[in-house]
Coordinates of C-alpha atoms in Angstrom, one line a residue:
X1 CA 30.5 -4.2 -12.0
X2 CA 27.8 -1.8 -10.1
X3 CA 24.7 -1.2 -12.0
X4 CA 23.3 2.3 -11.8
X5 CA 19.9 2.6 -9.1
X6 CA 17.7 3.1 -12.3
X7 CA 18.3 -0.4 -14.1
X8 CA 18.6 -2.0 -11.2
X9 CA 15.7 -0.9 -9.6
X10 CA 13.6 -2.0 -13.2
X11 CA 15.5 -5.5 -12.8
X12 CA 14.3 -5.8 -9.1
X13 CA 10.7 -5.2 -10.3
X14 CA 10.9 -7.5 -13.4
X15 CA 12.4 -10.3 -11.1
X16 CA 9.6 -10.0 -8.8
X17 CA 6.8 -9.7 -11.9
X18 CA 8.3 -12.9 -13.5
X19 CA 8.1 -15.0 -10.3
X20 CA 5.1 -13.8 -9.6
X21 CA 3.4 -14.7 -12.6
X22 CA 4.3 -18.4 -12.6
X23 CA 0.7 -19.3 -11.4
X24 CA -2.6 -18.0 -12.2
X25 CA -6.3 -17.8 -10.7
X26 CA -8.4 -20.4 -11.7
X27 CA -11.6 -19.3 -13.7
X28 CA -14.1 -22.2 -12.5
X29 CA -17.8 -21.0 -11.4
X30 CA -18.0 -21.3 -7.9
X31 CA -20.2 -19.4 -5.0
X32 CA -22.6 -16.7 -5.7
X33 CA -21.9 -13.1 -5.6
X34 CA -21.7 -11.7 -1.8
X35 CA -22.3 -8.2 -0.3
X36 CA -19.0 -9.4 2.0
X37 CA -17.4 -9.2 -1.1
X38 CA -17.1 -5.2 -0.5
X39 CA -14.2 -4.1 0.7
X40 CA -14.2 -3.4 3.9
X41 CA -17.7 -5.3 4.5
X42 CA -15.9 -8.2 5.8
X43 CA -17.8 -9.8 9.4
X44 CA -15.5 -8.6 12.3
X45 CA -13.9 -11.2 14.0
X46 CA -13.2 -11.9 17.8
X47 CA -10.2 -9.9 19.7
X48 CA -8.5 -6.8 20.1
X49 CA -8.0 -6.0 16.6
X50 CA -11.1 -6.4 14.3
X51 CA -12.2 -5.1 10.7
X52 CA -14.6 -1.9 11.0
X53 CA -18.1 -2.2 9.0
X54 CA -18.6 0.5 6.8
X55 CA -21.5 1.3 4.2
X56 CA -21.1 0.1 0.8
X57 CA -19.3 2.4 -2.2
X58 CA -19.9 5.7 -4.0
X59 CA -19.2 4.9 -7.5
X60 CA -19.7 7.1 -10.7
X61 CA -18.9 5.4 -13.9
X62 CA -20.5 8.3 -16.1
X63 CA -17.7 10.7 -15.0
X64 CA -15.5 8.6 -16.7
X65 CA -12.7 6.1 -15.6
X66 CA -10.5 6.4 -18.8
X67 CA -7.0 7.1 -17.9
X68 CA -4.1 8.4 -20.9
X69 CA -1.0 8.0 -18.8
X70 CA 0.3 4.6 -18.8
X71 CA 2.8 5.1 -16.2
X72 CA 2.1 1.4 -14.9
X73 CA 2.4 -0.9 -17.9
X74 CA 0.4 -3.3 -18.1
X75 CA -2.6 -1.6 -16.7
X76 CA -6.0 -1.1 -17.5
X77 CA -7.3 2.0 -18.8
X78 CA -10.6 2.2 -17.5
X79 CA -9.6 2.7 -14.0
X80 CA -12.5 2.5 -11.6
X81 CA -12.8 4.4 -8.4
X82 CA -15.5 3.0 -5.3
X83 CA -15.5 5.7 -2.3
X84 CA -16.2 4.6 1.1
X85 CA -17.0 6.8 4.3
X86 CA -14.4 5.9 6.7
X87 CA -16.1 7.6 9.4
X88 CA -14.5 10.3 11.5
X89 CA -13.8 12.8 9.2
X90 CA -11.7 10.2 6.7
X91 CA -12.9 8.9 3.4
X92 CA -11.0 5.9 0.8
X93 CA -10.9 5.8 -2.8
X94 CA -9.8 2.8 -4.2
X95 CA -9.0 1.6 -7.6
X96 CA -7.4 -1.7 -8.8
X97 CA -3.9 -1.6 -9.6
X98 CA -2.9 -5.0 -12.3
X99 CA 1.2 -6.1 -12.9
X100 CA 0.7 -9.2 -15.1
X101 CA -1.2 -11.9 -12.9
X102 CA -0.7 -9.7 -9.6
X103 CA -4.0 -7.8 -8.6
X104 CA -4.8 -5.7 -5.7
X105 CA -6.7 -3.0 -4.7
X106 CA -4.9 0.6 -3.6
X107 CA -6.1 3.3 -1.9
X108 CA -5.9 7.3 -1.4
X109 CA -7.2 8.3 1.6
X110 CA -8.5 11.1 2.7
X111 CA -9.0 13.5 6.1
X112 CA -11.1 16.3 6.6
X113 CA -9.0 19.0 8.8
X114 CA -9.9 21.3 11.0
X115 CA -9.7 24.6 8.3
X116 CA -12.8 22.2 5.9
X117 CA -9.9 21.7 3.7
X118 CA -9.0 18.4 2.6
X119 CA -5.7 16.1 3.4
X120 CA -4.8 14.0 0.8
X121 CA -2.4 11.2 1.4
X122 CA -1.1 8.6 -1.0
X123 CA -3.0 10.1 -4.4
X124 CA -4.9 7.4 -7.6
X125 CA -4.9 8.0 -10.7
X126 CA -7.4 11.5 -11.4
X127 CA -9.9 9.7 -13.5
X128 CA -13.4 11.6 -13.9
X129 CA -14.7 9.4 -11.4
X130 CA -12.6 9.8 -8.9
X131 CA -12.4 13.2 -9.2
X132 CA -16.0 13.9 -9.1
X133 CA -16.3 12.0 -6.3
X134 CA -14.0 14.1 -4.3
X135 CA -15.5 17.2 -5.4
X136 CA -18.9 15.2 -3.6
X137 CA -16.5 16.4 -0.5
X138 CA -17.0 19.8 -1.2
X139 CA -14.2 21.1 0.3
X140 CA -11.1 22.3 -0.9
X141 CA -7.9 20.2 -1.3
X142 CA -5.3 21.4 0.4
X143 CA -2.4 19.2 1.1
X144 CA -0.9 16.6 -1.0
X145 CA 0.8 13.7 0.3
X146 CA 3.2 11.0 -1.1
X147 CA 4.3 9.1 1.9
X148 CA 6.8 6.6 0.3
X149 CA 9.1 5.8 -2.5
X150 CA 6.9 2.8 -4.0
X151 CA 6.3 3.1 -7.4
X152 CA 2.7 1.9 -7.3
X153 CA 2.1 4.9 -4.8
X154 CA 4.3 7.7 -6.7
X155 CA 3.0 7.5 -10.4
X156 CA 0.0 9.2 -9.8
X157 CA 1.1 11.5 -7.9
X158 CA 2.2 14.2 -10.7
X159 CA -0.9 13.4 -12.9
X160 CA -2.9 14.1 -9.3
X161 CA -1.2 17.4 -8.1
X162 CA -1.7 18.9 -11.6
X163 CA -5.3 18.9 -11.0
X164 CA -5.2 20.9 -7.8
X165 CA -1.9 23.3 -8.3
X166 CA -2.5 25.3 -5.0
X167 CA -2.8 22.4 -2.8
X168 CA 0.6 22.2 -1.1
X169 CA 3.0 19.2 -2.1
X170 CA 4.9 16.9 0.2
X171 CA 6.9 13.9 -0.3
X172 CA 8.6 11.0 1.8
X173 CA 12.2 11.7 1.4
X174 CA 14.6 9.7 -1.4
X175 CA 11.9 9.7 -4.3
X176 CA 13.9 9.0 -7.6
X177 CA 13.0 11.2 -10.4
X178 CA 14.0 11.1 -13.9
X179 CA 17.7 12.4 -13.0
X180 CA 18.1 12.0 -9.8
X181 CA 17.0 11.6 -6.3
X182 CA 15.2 14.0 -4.3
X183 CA 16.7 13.9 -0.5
X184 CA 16.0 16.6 1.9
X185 CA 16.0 19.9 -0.2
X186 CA 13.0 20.2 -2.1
X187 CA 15.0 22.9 -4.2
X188 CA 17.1 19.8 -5.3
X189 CA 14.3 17.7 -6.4
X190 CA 14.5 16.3 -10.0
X191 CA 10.7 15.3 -9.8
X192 CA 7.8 15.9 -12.6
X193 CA 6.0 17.4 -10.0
X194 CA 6.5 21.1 -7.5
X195 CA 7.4 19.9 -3.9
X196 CA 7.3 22.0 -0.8
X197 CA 8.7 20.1 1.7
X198 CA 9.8 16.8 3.0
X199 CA 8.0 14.8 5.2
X200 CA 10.2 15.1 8.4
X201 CA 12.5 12.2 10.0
X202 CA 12.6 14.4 13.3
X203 CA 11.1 17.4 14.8
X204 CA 14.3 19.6 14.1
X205 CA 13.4 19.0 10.6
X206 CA 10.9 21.5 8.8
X207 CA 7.1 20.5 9.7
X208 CA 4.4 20.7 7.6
X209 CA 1.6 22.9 7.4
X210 CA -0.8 20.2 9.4
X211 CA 1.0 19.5 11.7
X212 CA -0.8 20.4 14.5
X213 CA -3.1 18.3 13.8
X214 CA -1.3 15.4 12.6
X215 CA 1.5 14.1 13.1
X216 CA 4.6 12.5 11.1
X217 CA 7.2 9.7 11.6
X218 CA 9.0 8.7 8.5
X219 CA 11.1 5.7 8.4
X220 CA 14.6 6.2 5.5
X221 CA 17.1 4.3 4.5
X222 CA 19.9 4.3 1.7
X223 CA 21.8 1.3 1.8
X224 CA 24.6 0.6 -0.3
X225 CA 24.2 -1.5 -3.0
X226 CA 20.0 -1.3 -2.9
X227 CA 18.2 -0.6 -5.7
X228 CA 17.4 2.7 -4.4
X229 CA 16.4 4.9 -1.0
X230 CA 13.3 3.3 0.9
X231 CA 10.6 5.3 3.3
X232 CA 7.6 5.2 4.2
X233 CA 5.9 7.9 6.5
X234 CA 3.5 7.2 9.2
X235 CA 0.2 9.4 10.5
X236 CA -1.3 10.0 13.4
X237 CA -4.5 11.9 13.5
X238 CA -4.9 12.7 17.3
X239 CA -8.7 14.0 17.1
X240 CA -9.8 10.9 15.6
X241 CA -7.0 8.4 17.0
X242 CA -6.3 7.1 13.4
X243 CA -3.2 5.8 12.0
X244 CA -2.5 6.0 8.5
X245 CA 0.2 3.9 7.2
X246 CA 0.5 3.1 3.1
X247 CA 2.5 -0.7 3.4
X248 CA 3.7 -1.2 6.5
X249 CA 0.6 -3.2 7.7
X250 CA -2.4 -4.6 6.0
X251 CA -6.0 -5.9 7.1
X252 CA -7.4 -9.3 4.3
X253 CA -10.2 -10.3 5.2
X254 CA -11.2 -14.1 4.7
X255 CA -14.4 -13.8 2.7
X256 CA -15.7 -15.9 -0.1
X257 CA -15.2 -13.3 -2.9
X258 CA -12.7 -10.5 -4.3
X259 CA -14.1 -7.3 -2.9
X260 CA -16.4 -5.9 -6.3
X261 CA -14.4 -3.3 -7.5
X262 CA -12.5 -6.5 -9.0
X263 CA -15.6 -6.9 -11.4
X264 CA -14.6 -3.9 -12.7
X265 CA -11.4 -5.8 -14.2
X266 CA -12.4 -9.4 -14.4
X267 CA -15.1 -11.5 -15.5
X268 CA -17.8 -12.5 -12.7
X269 CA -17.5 -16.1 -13.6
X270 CA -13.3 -15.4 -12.7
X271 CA -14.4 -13.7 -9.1
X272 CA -17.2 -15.9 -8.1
X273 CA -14.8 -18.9 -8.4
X274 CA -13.8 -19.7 -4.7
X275 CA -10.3 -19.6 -5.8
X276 CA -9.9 -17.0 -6.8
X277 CA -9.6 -14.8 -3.8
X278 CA -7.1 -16.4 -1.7
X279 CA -5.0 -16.9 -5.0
X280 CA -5.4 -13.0 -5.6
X281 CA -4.3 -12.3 -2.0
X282 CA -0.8 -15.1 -2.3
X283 CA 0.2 -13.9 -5.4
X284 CA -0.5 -10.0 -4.1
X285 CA 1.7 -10.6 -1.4
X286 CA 4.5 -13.1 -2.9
X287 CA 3.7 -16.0 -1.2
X288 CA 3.8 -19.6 -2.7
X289 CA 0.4 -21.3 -4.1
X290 CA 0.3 -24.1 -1.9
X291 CA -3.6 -25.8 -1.6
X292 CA -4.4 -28.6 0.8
X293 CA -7.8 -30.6 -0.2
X294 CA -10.0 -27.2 -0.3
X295 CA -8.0 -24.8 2.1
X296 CA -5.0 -22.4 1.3
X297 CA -3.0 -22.7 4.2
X298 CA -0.5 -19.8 3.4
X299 CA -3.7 -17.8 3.1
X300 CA -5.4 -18.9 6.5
X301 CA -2.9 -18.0 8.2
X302 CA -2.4 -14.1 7.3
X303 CA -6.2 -13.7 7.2
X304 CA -8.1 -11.5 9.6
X305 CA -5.8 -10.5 11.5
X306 CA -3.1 -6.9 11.4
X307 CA -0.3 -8.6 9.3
X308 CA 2.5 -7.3 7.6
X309 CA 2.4 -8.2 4.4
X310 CA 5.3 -11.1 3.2
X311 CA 6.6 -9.1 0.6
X312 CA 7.3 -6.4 2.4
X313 CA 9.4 -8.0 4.8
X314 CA 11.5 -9.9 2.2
X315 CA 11.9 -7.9 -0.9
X316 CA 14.1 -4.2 -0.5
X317 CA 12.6 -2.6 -3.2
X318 CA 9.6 -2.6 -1.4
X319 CA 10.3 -2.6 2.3
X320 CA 13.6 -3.1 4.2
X321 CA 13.2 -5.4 7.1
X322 CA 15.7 -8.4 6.3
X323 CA 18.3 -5.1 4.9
X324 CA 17.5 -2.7 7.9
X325 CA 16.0 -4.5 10.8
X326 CA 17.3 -2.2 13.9
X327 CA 16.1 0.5 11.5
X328 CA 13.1 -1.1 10.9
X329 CA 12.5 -1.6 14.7
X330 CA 13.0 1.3 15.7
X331 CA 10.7 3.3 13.3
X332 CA 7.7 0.9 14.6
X333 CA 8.8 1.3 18.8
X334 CA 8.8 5.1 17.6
X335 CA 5.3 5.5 16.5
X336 CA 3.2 2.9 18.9
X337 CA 5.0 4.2 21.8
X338 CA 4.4 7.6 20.9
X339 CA 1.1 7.2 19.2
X340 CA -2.8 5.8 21.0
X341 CA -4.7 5.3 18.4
X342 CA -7.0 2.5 18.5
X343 CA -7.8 2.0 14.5
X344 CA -5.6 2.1 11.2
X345 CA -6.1 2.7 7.9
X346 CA -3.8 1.7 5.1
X347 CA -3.6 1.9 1.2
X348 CA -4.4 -1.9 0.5
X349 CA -7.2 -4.7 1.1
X350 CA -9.8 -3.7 3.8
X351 CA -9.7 0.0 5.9
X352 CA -10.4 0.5 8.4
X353 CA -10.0 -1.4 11.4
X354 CA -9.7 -1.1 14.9
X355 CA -5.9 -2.4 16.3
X356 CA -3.7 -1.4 19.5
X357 CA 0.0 -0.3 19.4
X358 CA 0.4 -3.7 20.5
X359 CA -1.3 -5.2 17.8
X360 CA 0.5 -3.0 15.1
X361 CA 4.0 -3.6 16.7
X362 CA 3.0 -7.6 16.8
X363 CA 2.7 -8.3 13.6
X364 CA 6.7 -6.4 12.7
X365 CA 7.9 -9.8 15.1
X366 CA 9.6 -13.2 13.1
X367 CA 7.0 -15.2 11.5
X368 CA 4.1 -14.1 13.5
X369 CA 1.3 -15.6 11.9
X370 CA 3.3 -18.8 12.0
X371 CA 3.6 -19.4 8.0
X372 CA 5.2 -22.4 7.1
X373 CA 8.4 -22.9 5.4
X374 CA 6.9 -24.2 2.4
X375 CA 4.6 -20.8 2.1
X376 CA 8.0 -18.8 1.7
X377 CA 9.6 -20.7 -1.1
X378 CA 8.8 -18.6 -3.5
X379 CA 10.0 -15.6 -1.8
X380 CA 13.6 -17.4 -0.8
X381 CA 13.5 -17.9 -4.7
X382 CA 13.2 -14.0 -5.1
X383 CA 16.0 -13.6 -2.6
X384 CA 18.3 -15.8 -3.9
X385 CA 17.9 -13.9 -7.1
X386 CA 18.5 -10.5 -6.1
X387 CA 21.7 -11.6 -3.8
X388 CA 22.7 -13.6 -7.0
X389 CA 22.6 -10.7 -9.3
X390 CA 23.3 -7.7 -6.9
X391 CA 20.2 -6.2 -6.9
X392 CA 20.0 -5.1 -3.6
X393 CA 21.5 -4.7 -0.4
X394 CA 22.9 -7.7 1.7
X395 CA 20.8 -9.2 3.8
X396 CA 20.9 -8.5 7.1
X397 CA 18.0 -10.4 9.5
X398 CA 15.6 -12.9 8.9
X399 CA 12.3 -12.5 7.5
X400 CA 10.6 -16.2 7.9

């Protein structure tokens, strides 16, 4: 018996929230507060790819951060937004997203085009805050941009576009609305929101307007038996040589706090304990809790460096490398052949830093960061209980 995409996309998620939430961070006082603790503060570290300083935040609490629409339960109302100057034309707002013990930040980004108007990719929630800190810009918003089918990524995306109803609307192909899924018609979409196009899977398909100034290579696929489409759409900003991806790669920088938006959401005493970061990072990215004397090996290793995130590479609702691997593949030879950009920025833990093709298409290879098996059990766990209960697709490579 086949479950419809809906319930089994809801299962998928509850699976992952219950195995996640089987450990918790520790709340003992430990080191004093640090200005690394900023994202995106972080010391650089030796090599090609390194983590690019950048000044500290823009906040404005007064504008408010209350938010009505809980389309993320469990989540915080009071949704606080820190803007950082990404250089070059591009600017972050992050907030912190919260799914029962599992914490991390997220982030719209922002690029200022050629026309002063503004491109928005990946859009938080529109809390007073953050959108008084946009209008700081003072420029107009132009384009809207949803680049993937994640949940965490589309929920604001409505509540956003309603605020700015002449900016134009564009969405990474197979979004699930509340009757259906969107696929390459916009006049089919079932979405709470207008959409004007799709971002393209080929140059034959319709562009959008910005085109000529950046570029677009989305990765799709619809596998039987998943709980639902999967894409993610990749950006290439050719003035500034920037990449803008939402999950596909991450930056998490080894520091001895939380970056502070955290305080925002949890008690100092909870993010000045030591702990508490690296436990914030493993649970964010689904892998085991393992401690050795004072160290976290699991989060050593997947530290500093460009590293796809373990979730993403084991769990389909989120990515599909273990369900599509050639597709996978040949999505990431696409863009860093095609692409030179020599910095990234992406929707979670520190942005922006500087990384090669080279170091973007490393970190897609098996185990890169050479985790060990114990590091993955928790993950395997999550497998064996979405093969058990058919909630996704086989698998089909190997994600350790």
């Amino acid at each position: 018996m086949h479950m419809r995409r809906p319930m089994r996309r809801a299962l998928a998620c509850l699976v992952a929230l219950r195995i996640a939430g089987a450990a918790r961070p520790t709340t003992r006082r430990g080191a004093m507060r640090s200005l690394a603790g900023a994202a995106g503060l972080a010391p650089a570290v030796a090599g090609a790819a390194s983590l690019t300083p950048i000044a500290p935040p823009v906040t404005r609490p007064e504008a408010g951060r209350f938010f009505a629409e809980a389309i993320l339960p469990p989540v915080p109302f009071a949704r606080a937004t820190y803007r950082y100057d990404l250089g070059r034309g591009a600017y972050a707002f992050e907030q912190l997203l919260r799914f029962s013990n599992v914490s991390a930040t997220v982030r719209m980004t922002v690029q200022r085009l050629k026309s002063g108007g503004l491109w928005v990719n990946a859009p938080v929630a529109p809390t007073g805050e953050c959108l008084s800190l946009l209008a700081d810009l003072d420029a107009p918003v132009e384009h809207l941009v949803l680049p993937v089918t994640a949940l965490e990524h589309k929920a604001f995306f409505g509540p956003f576009a309603r605020k700015f109803p002449r900016a134009s609307t564009w969405v990474a192909p197979g979004q699930y609305g509340p009757f259906g899924s969107l696929g390459f018609d916009p006049a089919t979409s079932t979405l709470p929101f207008r959409v004007d196009g799709v971002l393209p899977r080929s140059k034959r398909d319709p562009q959008p307007p910005w085109a000529g100034e950046i570029d677009t290579r989305t990765f799709y696929v619809d596998l039987p038996g998943n709980a639902g489409p999967v894409a993610e759409s990749a950006f290439f900003h050719g003035a500034t040589k920037t990449l803008f991806v939402t999950d596909a790669v991450s930056w998490i920088p080894k520091q001895p706090t939380a970056p502070d938006i955290f305080r925002t959401s949890f008690p100092d005493s909870s993010v000045d304990d030591p702990d508490f970061w690296p436990q914030s990072v493993l649970q964010a990215v689904f892998l085991s809790l393992r401690k050795e004397g004072s160290a976290w090996p699991g989060y050593d290793r997947i530290t500093d460096r460009v590293v796809r995130a373990p979730i993403l590479a084991a769990f389909a609702a989120a990515f599909a490398d273990i369900r599509a691997p050639d597709e996978t593949a040949a999505w990431v030879d696409d863009f860093t052949k095609s692409w030179a950009f020599d910095r990234v920025v992406t929707a979670h833990f520190a942005s922006p830093f500087a990384a090669s093709p080279r170091d973007v298409k490393r970190a897609f290879g098996r185990n890169p960061n050479g985790l060990d098996a114990r590091d993955w059990a928790q993950l395997d766990d999550l497998n064996r209980v979405i093969v058990k209960n058919d909630l996704g697709a086989p698998v089909r490579g190997d994600y350790h």
